[in-house]
CSV table of C-alpha atoms in Angstrom, one decimal:
chain,number,residue,atom,x,y,z
A,1,UNK,CA,-146.3,-120.0,95.9
A,2,UNK,CA,-144.6,-120.9,92.9
A,3,UNK,CA,-141.4,-122.0,92.3
A,4,UNK,CA,-141.2,-121.4,88.7
A,5,UNK,CA,-144.7,-123.6,88.4
A,6,UNK,CA,-148.0,-121.5,88.4
A,7,UNK,CA,-149.9,-119.6,85.8
A,8,UNK,CA,-151.8,-116.1,85.8
A,9,UNK,CA,-153.9,-113.4,83.6
A,10,UNK,CA,-153.7,-111.3,80.7
A,11,UNK,CA,-151.6,-108.1,80.2
A,12,UNK,CA,-148.4,-108.2,79.0
A,13,UNK,CA,-145.5,-107.2,81.5
A,14,UNK,CA,-142.4,-105.2,80.8
A,15,UNK,CA,-139.8,-107.8,80.9
A,16,UNK,CA,-136.4,-107.5,83.1
A,17,UNK,CA,-133.1,-107.0,82.1
A,18,UNK,CA,-131.0,-110.4,82.7
A,19,UNK,CA,-129.0,-108.5,85.3
A,20,UNK,CA,-129.4,-109.8,89.1
A,21,UNK,CA,-128.3,-106.3,90.5
A,22,UNK,CA,-131.0,-103.6,90.8
A,23,UNK,CA,-128.9,-101.4,93.2
A,24,UNK,CA,-131.4,-102.1,96.3
A,25,UNK,CA,-130.8,-99.9,99.3
A,26,UNK,CA,-129.5,-102.5,101.8
A,27,UNK,CA,-131.0,-101.3,104.7
A,28,UNK,CA,-129.9,-102.8,108.1
A,29,UNK,CA,-131.4,-106.3,109.3
A,30,UNK,CA,-130.4,-105.5,112.9
A,31,UNK,CA,-134.2,-104.6,113.8
A,32,UNK,CA,-135.1,-105.1,117.5
A,33,UNK,CA,-138.4,-107.3,117.1
A,34,UNK,CA,-137.3,-111.3,117.6
A,35,UNK,CA,-139.2,-114.1,116.9
A,36,UNK,CA,-138.6,-117.0,119.0
A,37,UNK,CA,-140.5,-120.4,118.5
A,38,UNK,CA,-141.7,-121.6,122.2
A,39,UNK,CA,-143.9,-124.6,120.7
A,40,UNK,CA,-143.2,-127.0,118.2
A,41,UNK,CA,-145.2,-130.5,116.9
A,42,UNK,CA,-143.3,-133.1,115.7
A,43,UNK,CA,-145.8,-133.8,112.7
A,44,UNK,CA,-148.0,-131.6,110.5
A,45,UNK,CA,-151.0,-131.0,111.5
A,46,UNK,CA,-152.8,-131.5,108.3
A,47,UNK,CA,-151.0,-134.5,106.5
A,48,UNK,CA,-151.7,-137.0,103.6
A,49,UNK,CA,-153.9,-139.5,106.1
A,50,UNK,CA,-155.8,-136.7,107.3
A,51,UNK,CA,-159.8,-136.8,106.7
A,52,UNK,CA,-161.4,-135.2,104.8
A,53,UNK,CA,-159.3,-134.1,101.9
A,54,UNK,CA,-161.3,-134.0,99.3
A,55,UNK,CA,-159.4,-136.2,97.1
A,56,UNK,CA,-156.3,-133.1,97.7
A,57,UNK,CA,-153.3,-135.8,96.2
A,58,UNK,CA,-150.1,-133.6,97.1
A,59,UNK,CA,-151.1,-130.7,99.6
A,60,UNK,CA,-151.1,-127.5,100.0
A,61,UNK,CA,-149.1,-123.8,99.5
A,62,UNK,CA,-150.3,-120.4,99.7
A,63,UNK,CA,-152.7,-119.8,102.6
A,64,UNK,CA,-153.7,-117.2,105.1
A,65,UNK,CA,-155.0,-118.1,108.9
A,66,UNK,CA,-156.8,-115.6,110.4
A,67,UNK,CA,-159.0,-116.4,114.3
A,68,UNK,CA,-162.6,-115.3,114.7
A,69,UNK,CA,-164.4,-115.4,118.0
A,70,UNK,CA,-162.0,-118.1,119.2
A,71,UNK,CA,-161.6,-120.0,115.8
A,72,UNK,CA,-158.9,-120.5,113.2
A,73,UNK,CA,-159.7,-120.4,110.1
A,74,UNK,CA,-157.5,-121.2,106.9
A,75,UNK,CA,-158.0,-120.1,104.0
A,76,UNK,CA,-155.1,-122.6,101.5
A,77,UNK,CA,-154.3,-123.5,97.8
A,78,UNK,CA,-155.0,-127.1,97.9
A,79,UNK,CA,-152.9,-128.8,95.2
A,80,UNK,CA,-155.5,-131.5,94.5
A,81,UNK,CA,-153.9,-133.1,91.3
A,82,UNK,CA,-150.5,-132.3,90.1
A,83,UNK,CA,-147.6,-130.6,92.4
A,84,UNK,CA,-148.1,-126.9,92.0
A,85,UNK,CA,-150.1,-127.0,88.7
A,86,UNK,CA,-153.9,-128.4,89.6
A,87,UNK,CA,-154.9,-126.0,92.3
A,88,UNK,CA,-158.0,-124.5,94.5
A,89,UNK,CA,-159.0,-122.6,97.8
A,90,UNK,CA,-160.6,-124.1,100.7
A,91,UNK,CA,-161.6,-122.9,103.4
A,92,UNK,CA,-160.2,-125.0,106.7
A,93,UNK,CA,-161.4,-124.2,110.5
A,94,UNK,CA,-160.1,-125.6,114.0
A,95,UNK,CA,-160.8,-125.0,117.3
A,96,UNK,CA,-157.5,-125.2,118.5
A,97,UNK,CA,-155.2,-124.7,115.3
A,98,UNK,CA,-154.3,-128.6,115.8
A,99,UNK,CA,-157.6,-130.2,115.0
A,100,UNK,CA,-158.7,-129.3,111.4
A,101,UNK,CA,-162.1,-129.6,109.5
A,102,UNK,CA,-162.6,-129.1,105.8
A,103,UNK,CA,-165.1,-126.7,105.1
A,104,UNK,CA,-165.2,-126.0,101.4
A,105,UNK,CA,-164.3,-125.2,97.9
A,106,UNK,CA,-164.1,-121.1,97.8
A,107,UNK,CA,-162.3,-121.2,94.4
A,108,UNK,CA,-161.8,-123.4,91.6
A,109,UNK,CA,-159.7,-123.2,88.8
A,110,UNK,CA,-161.2,-123.7,85.5
A,111,UNK,CA,-159.8,-127.2,83.3
A,112,UNK,CA,-157.6,-127.1,80.1
A,113,UNK,CA,-154.8,-125.5,81.5
A,114,UNK,CA,-153.8,-123.3,78.2
A,115,UNK,CA,-152.1,-120.2,77.3
A,116,UNK,CA,-156.5,-119.0,76.6
A,117,UNK,CA,-157.3,-119.8,80.5
A,118,UNK,CA,-156.4,-117.0,82.9
A,119,UNK,CA,-158.0,-119.4,85.7
A,120,UNK,CA,-155.6,-122.2,84.6
A,121,UNK,CA,-154.4,-122.1,88.4
A,122,UNK,CA,-155.3,-119.9,91.4
A,123,UNK,CA,-153.1,-119.5,94.3
A,124,UNK,CA,-154.3,-117.9,97.7
A,125,UNK,CA,-153.3,-114.6,99.2
A,126,UNK,CA,-154.7,-113.0,101.4
A,127,UNK,CA,-158.4,-112.7,103.9
A,128,UNK,CA,-158.7,-108.9,105.2
A,129,UNK,CA,-161.6,-107.3,106.9
A,130,UNK,CA,-163.0,-104.5,105.2
A,131,UNK,CA,-164.6,-102.3,108.1
A,132,UNK,CA,-165.9,-99.8,105.1
A,133,UNK,CA,-167.7,-102.2,103.5
A,134,UNK,CA,-168.2,-104.5,106.6
A,135,UNK,CA,-167.6,-107.6,104.3
A,136,UNK,CA,-164.3,-110.1,104.2
A,137,UNK,CA,-162.6,-109.8,101.1
A,138,UNK,CA,-160.5,-112.8,100.0
A,139,UNK,CA,-157.7,-112.0,97.3
A,140,UNK,CA,-155.9,-115.1,95.0
A,141,UNK,CA,-154.0,-115.3,92.3
A,142,UNK,CA,-154.9,-116.4,88.7
A,143,UNK,CA,-152.9,-117.8,85.7
A,144,UNK,CA,-152.6,-118.7,82.3
A,145,UNK,CA,-150.4,-121.3,81.4
A,146,UNK,CA,-147.8,-121.2,78.7
A,147,UNK,CA,-147.7,-121.0,75.0
A,148,UNK,CA,-145.1,-122.7,73.5
A,149,UNK,CA,-145.8,-121.0,70.3
A,150,UNK,CA,-144.2,-118.1,72.0
A,151,UNK,CA,-141.7,-119.2,73.8
A,152,UNK,CA,-143.0,-120.4,76.6
A,153,UNK,CA,-142.7,-123.0,79.1
A,154,UNK,CA,-145.8,-125.4,79.6
A,155,UNK,CA,-145.6,-125.8,82.9
A,156,UNK,CA,-144.5,-122.5,84.0
A,157,UNK,CA,-147.2,-120.1,84.9
A,158,UNK,CA,-147.4,-116.4,82.9
A,159,UNK,CA,-149.0,-112.8,83.6
A,160,UNK,CA,-150.5,-113.5,87.3
A,161,UNK,CA,-153.4,-111.4,88.5
A,162,UNK,CA,-154.2,-110.6,91.4
A,163,UNK,CA,-158.4,-111.1,92.2
A,164,UNK,CA,-160.5,-110.4,94.7
A,165,UNK,CA,-164.0,-111.8,95.8
A,166,UNK,CA,-166.3,-110.7,98.6
A,167,UNK,CA,-168.4,-112.4,101.4
A,168,UNK,CA,-171.9,-112.2,100.7
A,169,UNK,CA,-172.5,-112.7,104.4
A,170,UNK,CA,-171.9,-109.1,106.3
A,171,UNK,CA,-170.3,-109.0,109.3
A,172,UNK,CA,-167.2,-110.8,110.8
A,173,UNK,CA,-169.2,-113.9,110.6
A,174,UNK,CA,-169.4,-113.5,107.3
A,175,UNK,CA,-165.7,-115.2,107.1
A,176,UNK,CA,-166.9,-118.4,105.9
A,177,UNK,CA,-168.6,-116.9,103.1
A,178,UNK,CA,-170.0,-117.8,100.2
A,179,UNK,CA,-167.6,-115.2,98.0
A,180,UNK,CA,-168.4,-113.9,94.9
A,181,UNK,CA,-165.8,-112.6,92.8
A,182,UNK,CA,-165.6,-109.0,91.6
A,183,UNK,CA,-162.9,-108.8,89.2
A,184,UNK,CA,-159.1,-107.6,89.1
A,185,UNK,CA,-157.8,-105.8,91.8
A,186,UNK,CA,-154.1,-105.9,90.5
A,187,UNK,CA,-152.4,-106.4,87.2
A,188,UNK,CA,-149.0,-106.3,86.0
A,189,UNK,CA,-147.7,-104.1,83.4
A,190,UNK,CA,-149.0,-100.6,83.1
A,191,UNK,CA,-147.1,-97.0,82.9
A,192,UNK,CA,-145.2,-97.3,86.5
A,193,UNK,CA,-144.6,-101.2,86.2
A,194,UNK,CA,-140.8,-101.7,87.5
A,195,UNK,CA,-137.9,-103.3,85.7
A,196,UNK,CA,-137.6,-106.8,88.0
A,197,UNK,CA,-141.4,-107.2,86.9
A,198,UNK,CA,-141.3,-110.0,85.2
A,199,UNK,CA,-143.4,-113.0,82.7
A,200,UNK,CA,-144.7,-114.4,85.5
A,201,UNK,CA,-147.2,-111.5,86.3
A,202,UNK,CA,-147.9,-111.3,89.7
A,203,UNK,CA,-147.0,-114.1,92.2
A,204,UNK,CA,-148.2,-112.5,95.4
A,205,UNK,CA,-150.5,-109.5,96.8
A,206,UNK,CA,-151.5,-108.8,100.7
A,207,UNK,CA,-152.8,-105.2,101.5
A,208,UNK,CA,-152.8,-104.3,104.7
A,209,UNK,CA,-154.0,-100.9,106.2
A,210,UNK,CA,-151.2,-98.2,107.0
A,211,UNK,CA,-153.4,-94.9,108.6
A,212,UNK,CA,-155.8,-93.9,105.9
A,213,UNK,CA,-154.4,-95.6,103.2
A,214,UNK,CA,-154.2,-99.2,102.1
A,215,UNK,CA,-150.5,-100.4,101.1
A,216,UNK,CA,-149.7,-103.8,99.2
A,217,UNK,CA,-146.7,-105.8,99.2
A,218,UNK,CA,-147.0,-107.4,95.4
A,219,UNK,CA,-144.3,-109.8,94.1
A,220,UNK,CA,-143.1,-110.9,90.5
A,221,UNK,CA,-140.7,-112.9,89.0
A,222,UNK,CA,-138.9,-113.6,84.9
A,223,UNK,CA,-138.4,-116.9,84.0
A,224,UNK,CA,-136.4,-116.2,80.8
A,225,UNK,CA,-133.7,-115.2,81.7
A,226,UNK,CA,-134.1,-116.3,85.5
A,227,UNK,CA,-134.3,-113.4,87.8
A,228,UNK,CA,-135.0,-112.8,91.3
A,229,UNK,CA,-138.3,-113.1,93.0
A,230,UNK,CA,-138.9,-110.3,94.8
A,231,UNK,CA,-141.4,-108.2,96.0
A,232,UNK,CA,-143.0,-104.4,95.8
A,233,UNK,CA,-145.2,-102.0,97.1
A,234,UNK,CA,-148.0,-100.4,96.2
A,235,UNK,CA,-150.8,-97.8,97.8
A,236,UNK,CA,-154.5,-97.2,97.2
A,237,UNK,CA,-157.0,-95.2,98.9
A,238,UNK,CA,-159.3,-98.2,99.2
A,239,UNK,CA,-159.4,-101.7,99.5
A,240,UNK,CA,-161.6,-102.0,96.8
A,241,UNK,CA,-159.3,-100.5,94.7
A,242,UNK,CA,-157.9,-101.5,91.0
A,243,UNK,CA,-155.2,-99.4,90.7
A,244,UNK,CA,-152.2,-99.6,93.3
A,245,UNK,CA,-149.5,-96.4,92.8
A,246,UNK,CA,-146.3,-98.5,92.8
A,247,UNK,CA,-143.5,-96.9,95.3
A,248,UNK,CA,-140.8,-96.0,93.1
A,249,UNK,CA,-138.5,-95.9,96.0
A,250,UNK,CA,-140.0,-99.7,96.9
A,251,UNK,CA,-139.4,-101.1,93.5
A,252,UNK,CA,-137.9,-103.7,94.4
A,253,UNK,CA,-138.3,-103.5,98.0
A,254,UNK,CA,-134.5,-104.8,99.6
A,255,UNK,CA,-136.6,-107.2,101.9
A,256,UNK,CA,-134.6,-110.2,99.9
A,257,UNK,CA,-132.1,-110.0,97.2
A,258,UNK,CA,-133.2,-113.8,95.7
A,259,UNK,CA,-136.2,-114.7,96.8
A,260,UNK,CA,-139.5,-114.1,98.5
A,261,UNK,CA,-142.8,-115.0,98.1
A,262,UNK,CA,-146.1,-114.7,99.9
A,263,UNK,CA,-145.6,-112.1,102.5
A,264,UNK,CA,-148.4,-111.8,104.9
A,265,UNK,CA,-148.2,-108.5,106.8
A,266,UNK,CA,-149.6,-108.0,110.5
A,267,UNK,CA,-149.1,-104.9,112.7
A,268,UNK,CA,-147.7,-105.2,116.0
A,269,UNK,CA,-148.3,-103.7,119.3
A,270,UNK,CA,-145.4,-101.4,119.3
A,271,UNK,CA,-147.0,-100.2,115.9
A,272,UNK,CA,-144.2,-101.0,113.7
A,273,UNK,CA,-145.5,-103.9,110.7
A,274,UNK,CA,-144.2,-107.5,110.7
A,275,UNK,CA,-144.1,-109.6,107.7
A,276,UNK,CA,-143.8,-113.5,107.6
A,277,UNK,CA,-142.7,-114.9,104.1
A,278,UNK,CA,-141.1,-117.8,101.8
A,279,UNK,CA,-137.7,-117.3,101.7
A,280,UNK,CA,-134.6,-118.6,99.6
A,281,UNK,CA,-133.7,-122.2,100.6
A,282,UNK,CA,-131.6,-122.6,97.3
A,283,UNK,CA,-129.3,-120.1,94.8
A,284,UNK,CA,-129.3,-121.9,91.0
A,285,UNK,CA,-128.7,-118.4,89.7
A,286,UNK,CA,-126.7,-115.9,92.4
A,287,UNK,CA,-124.4,-118.5,93.7
A,288,UNK,CA,-122.3,-115.8,96.2
A,289,UNK,CA,-126.0,-115.5,98.3
A,290,UNK,CA,-126.1,-117.8,101.4
A,291,UNK,CA,-128.4,-120.5,100.8
A,292,UNK,CA,-131.2,-120.1,104.4
A,293,UNK,CA,-131.7,-122.9,106.1
A,294,UNK,CA,-134.6,-125.5,104.4
A,295,UNK,CA,-136.5,-125.2,107.8
A,296,UNK,CA,-136.7,-121.6,108.3
A,297,UNK,CA,-139.2,-119.0,107.0
A,298,UNK,CA,-138.7,-115.0,106.6
A,299,UNK,CA,-139.6,-112.2,108.4
A,300,UNK,CA,-138.8,-108.5,108.1
A,301,UNK,CA,-140.1,-105.1,110.0
A,302,UNK,CA,-141.5,-102.2,108.9
A,303,UNK,CA,-141.3,-99.0,111.0
A,304,UNK,CA,-144.2,-96.9,108.4
A,305,UNK,CA,-145.3,-100.0,106.7
A,306,UNK,CA,-143.4,-98.7,103.2
A,307,UNK,CA,-139.7,-99.4,103.7
A,308,UNK,CA,-139.2,-103.0,105.1
A,309,UNK,CA,-136.0,-104.3,106.3
A,310,UNK,CA,-133.5,-107.0,105.2
A,311,UNK,CA,-135.4,-109.5,106.6
A,312,UNK,CA,-134.1,-112.4,108.8
A,313,UNK,CA,-134.7,-116.0,109.1
A,314,UNK,CA,-136.5,-118.0,111.8
A,315,UNK,CA,-136.2,-121.8,111.9
A,316,UNK,CA,-140.0,-123.2,112.7
A,317,UNK,CA,-138.3,-127.2,112.9
A,318,UNK,CA,-135.8,-126.9,115.8
A,319,UNK,CA,-135.2,-130.3,116.6
A,320,UNK,CA,-134.5,-133.2,114.9
A,321,UNK,CA,-137.4,-135.0,116.6
A,322,UNK,CA,-139.4,-132.6,114.8
A,323,UNK,CA,-137.9,-132.1,111.3
A,324,UNK,CA,-140.7,-133.7,109.3
A,325,UNK,CA,-139.6,-131.4,106.4
A,326,UNK,CA,-137.3,-131.4,103.8
A,327,UNK,CA,-138.4,-128.1,102.8
A,328,UNK,CA,-140.0,-125.8,104.7
A,329,UNK,CA,-142.7,-123.4,101.7
A,330,UNK,CA,-144.6,-121.0,102.5
A,331,UNK,CA,-145.7,-118.5,106.2
A,332,UNK,CA,-149.5,-118.8,106.7
A,333,UNK,CA,-149.4,-116.2,109.1
A,334,UNK,CA,-149.0,-114.9,112.1
A,335,UNK,CA,-152.1,-115.4,114.7
A,336,UNK,CA,-152.1,-113.1,117.7
A,337,UNK,CA,-153.3,-115.2,120.5
A,338,UNK,CA,-154.6,-113.4,124.2
A,339,UNK,CA,-151.3,-114.1,126.0
A,340,UNK,CA,-149.1,-112.4,124.0
A,341,UNK,CA,-147.6,-115.3,121.3
A,342,UNK,CA,-148.8,-116.1,117.6
A,343,UNK,CA,-149.7,-119.2,116.2
A,344,UNK,CA,-148.3,-119.9,113.0
A,345,UNK,CA,-148.9,-121.9,110.5
A,346,UNK,CA,-146.6,-123.0,107.3
A,347,UNK,CA,-146.1,-125.3,104.9
A,348,UNK,CA,-143.9,-127.9,104.1
A,349,UNK,CA,-142.9,-130.9,101.8
A,350,UNK,CA,-142.9,-134.3,104.1
A,351,UNK,CA,-139.7,-136.0,104.0
A,352,UNK,CA,-141.1,-139.7,103.6
A,353,UNK,CA,-144.2,-138.7,101.1
A,354,UNK,CA,-144.5,-136.9,98.0
A,355,UNK,CA,-146.9,-134.7,99.9
A,356,UNK,CA,-146.8,-130.8,101.4
A,357,UNK,CA,-148.2,-130.8,104.9
A,358,UNK,CA,-148.9,-127.8,106.7
A,359,UNK,CA,-147.1,-127.4,110.0
A,360,UNK,CA,-148.0,-125.1,113.7
A,361,UNK,CA,-145.8,-123.7,116.2
A,362,UNK,CA,-146.3,-121.2,118.4
A,363,UNK,CA,-143.7,-118.2,118.7
A,364,UNK,CA,-143.1,-115.0,120.9
A,365,UNK,CA,-142.1,-111.6,120.0
A,366,UNK,CA,-138.7,-110.2,121.8
A,367,UNK,CA,-137.0,-107.3,121.7
A,368,UNK,CA,-132.9,-107.3,121.3
A,369,UNK,CA,-131.2,-104.0,122.8
A,370,UNK,CA,-130.6,-101.4,120.8
A,371,UNK,CA,-127.9,-102.1,118.3
A,372,UNK,CA,-127.9,-105.6,118.9
A,373,UNK,CA,-126.7,-108.5,116.2
A,374,UNK,CA,-126.8,-111.9,116.3
């Protein structure tokens, strides 16, 4: 995830207008599905004192959790040096989502942050099993550094590109890789680029299957003039596609009007889709929009996988005893459990140390009565 800090690829993007109002279709947020925390840990399950951090100095950010044959696998961005600037992607595993062991570094950024280095930063996005190819596919965002000669900020990310890497071991057992980069999945710009997409390029990209096609939530942001962090919807016939067609009515999606990054999508037993994501904990350029609780993540529902409702907040640190983070950041996906609940990992900045740890909660899904509101 990036908060005006990151890096990306090489394609010119359309700069959005300074106006903050994109005439969003304000769909009702009173969808019936509700997430409720039923168990939480009072401290990070991976923190600064974890053994095997491999020199990780600042902690973790974007990532995704999947479960294969009873083992949890976490693919996560590690901030091995400066927060949100020195990045690599690692694979961790756990038998219970509490005790974690680092397995390997999966993707490295390239040393020498510069405008000409399109791998100045790498940010984990998605891990998807491609049934057709019988392989796991990893998606990540790569950025270049800013160019001061063009008036760009040196500590911000530019022209983010979604890249795709494929496990060289077939089947679900191949989740540990090794992974081979096979090129760009989606790049910023193009003839159907939307007005809201900005200098950051892609800041997130998550593909999921809907019927016989693939759909992706793709995010972006403009640094100057500052604009909201938002997501749009695009489709492609195959997960291996390098061209994704934006859905005009969902540019951007109305999930959040100010800030949404790194949504991760699951299909629910009722056929609807749920996305969990990093939501707005601040309102620097739209003071009329309420700030979300800084111990929450966001979630939204879509009935068809295309049109998403306005999001809601889920507080993941519900008591003083478990409130170890000064700023909860990125949701790392819902992992379905045999009893119908979900395991949810998330990143957060620790109150007492300059380190972004990983928290864990279990949540259950309930259905509110038709027309109910909180």
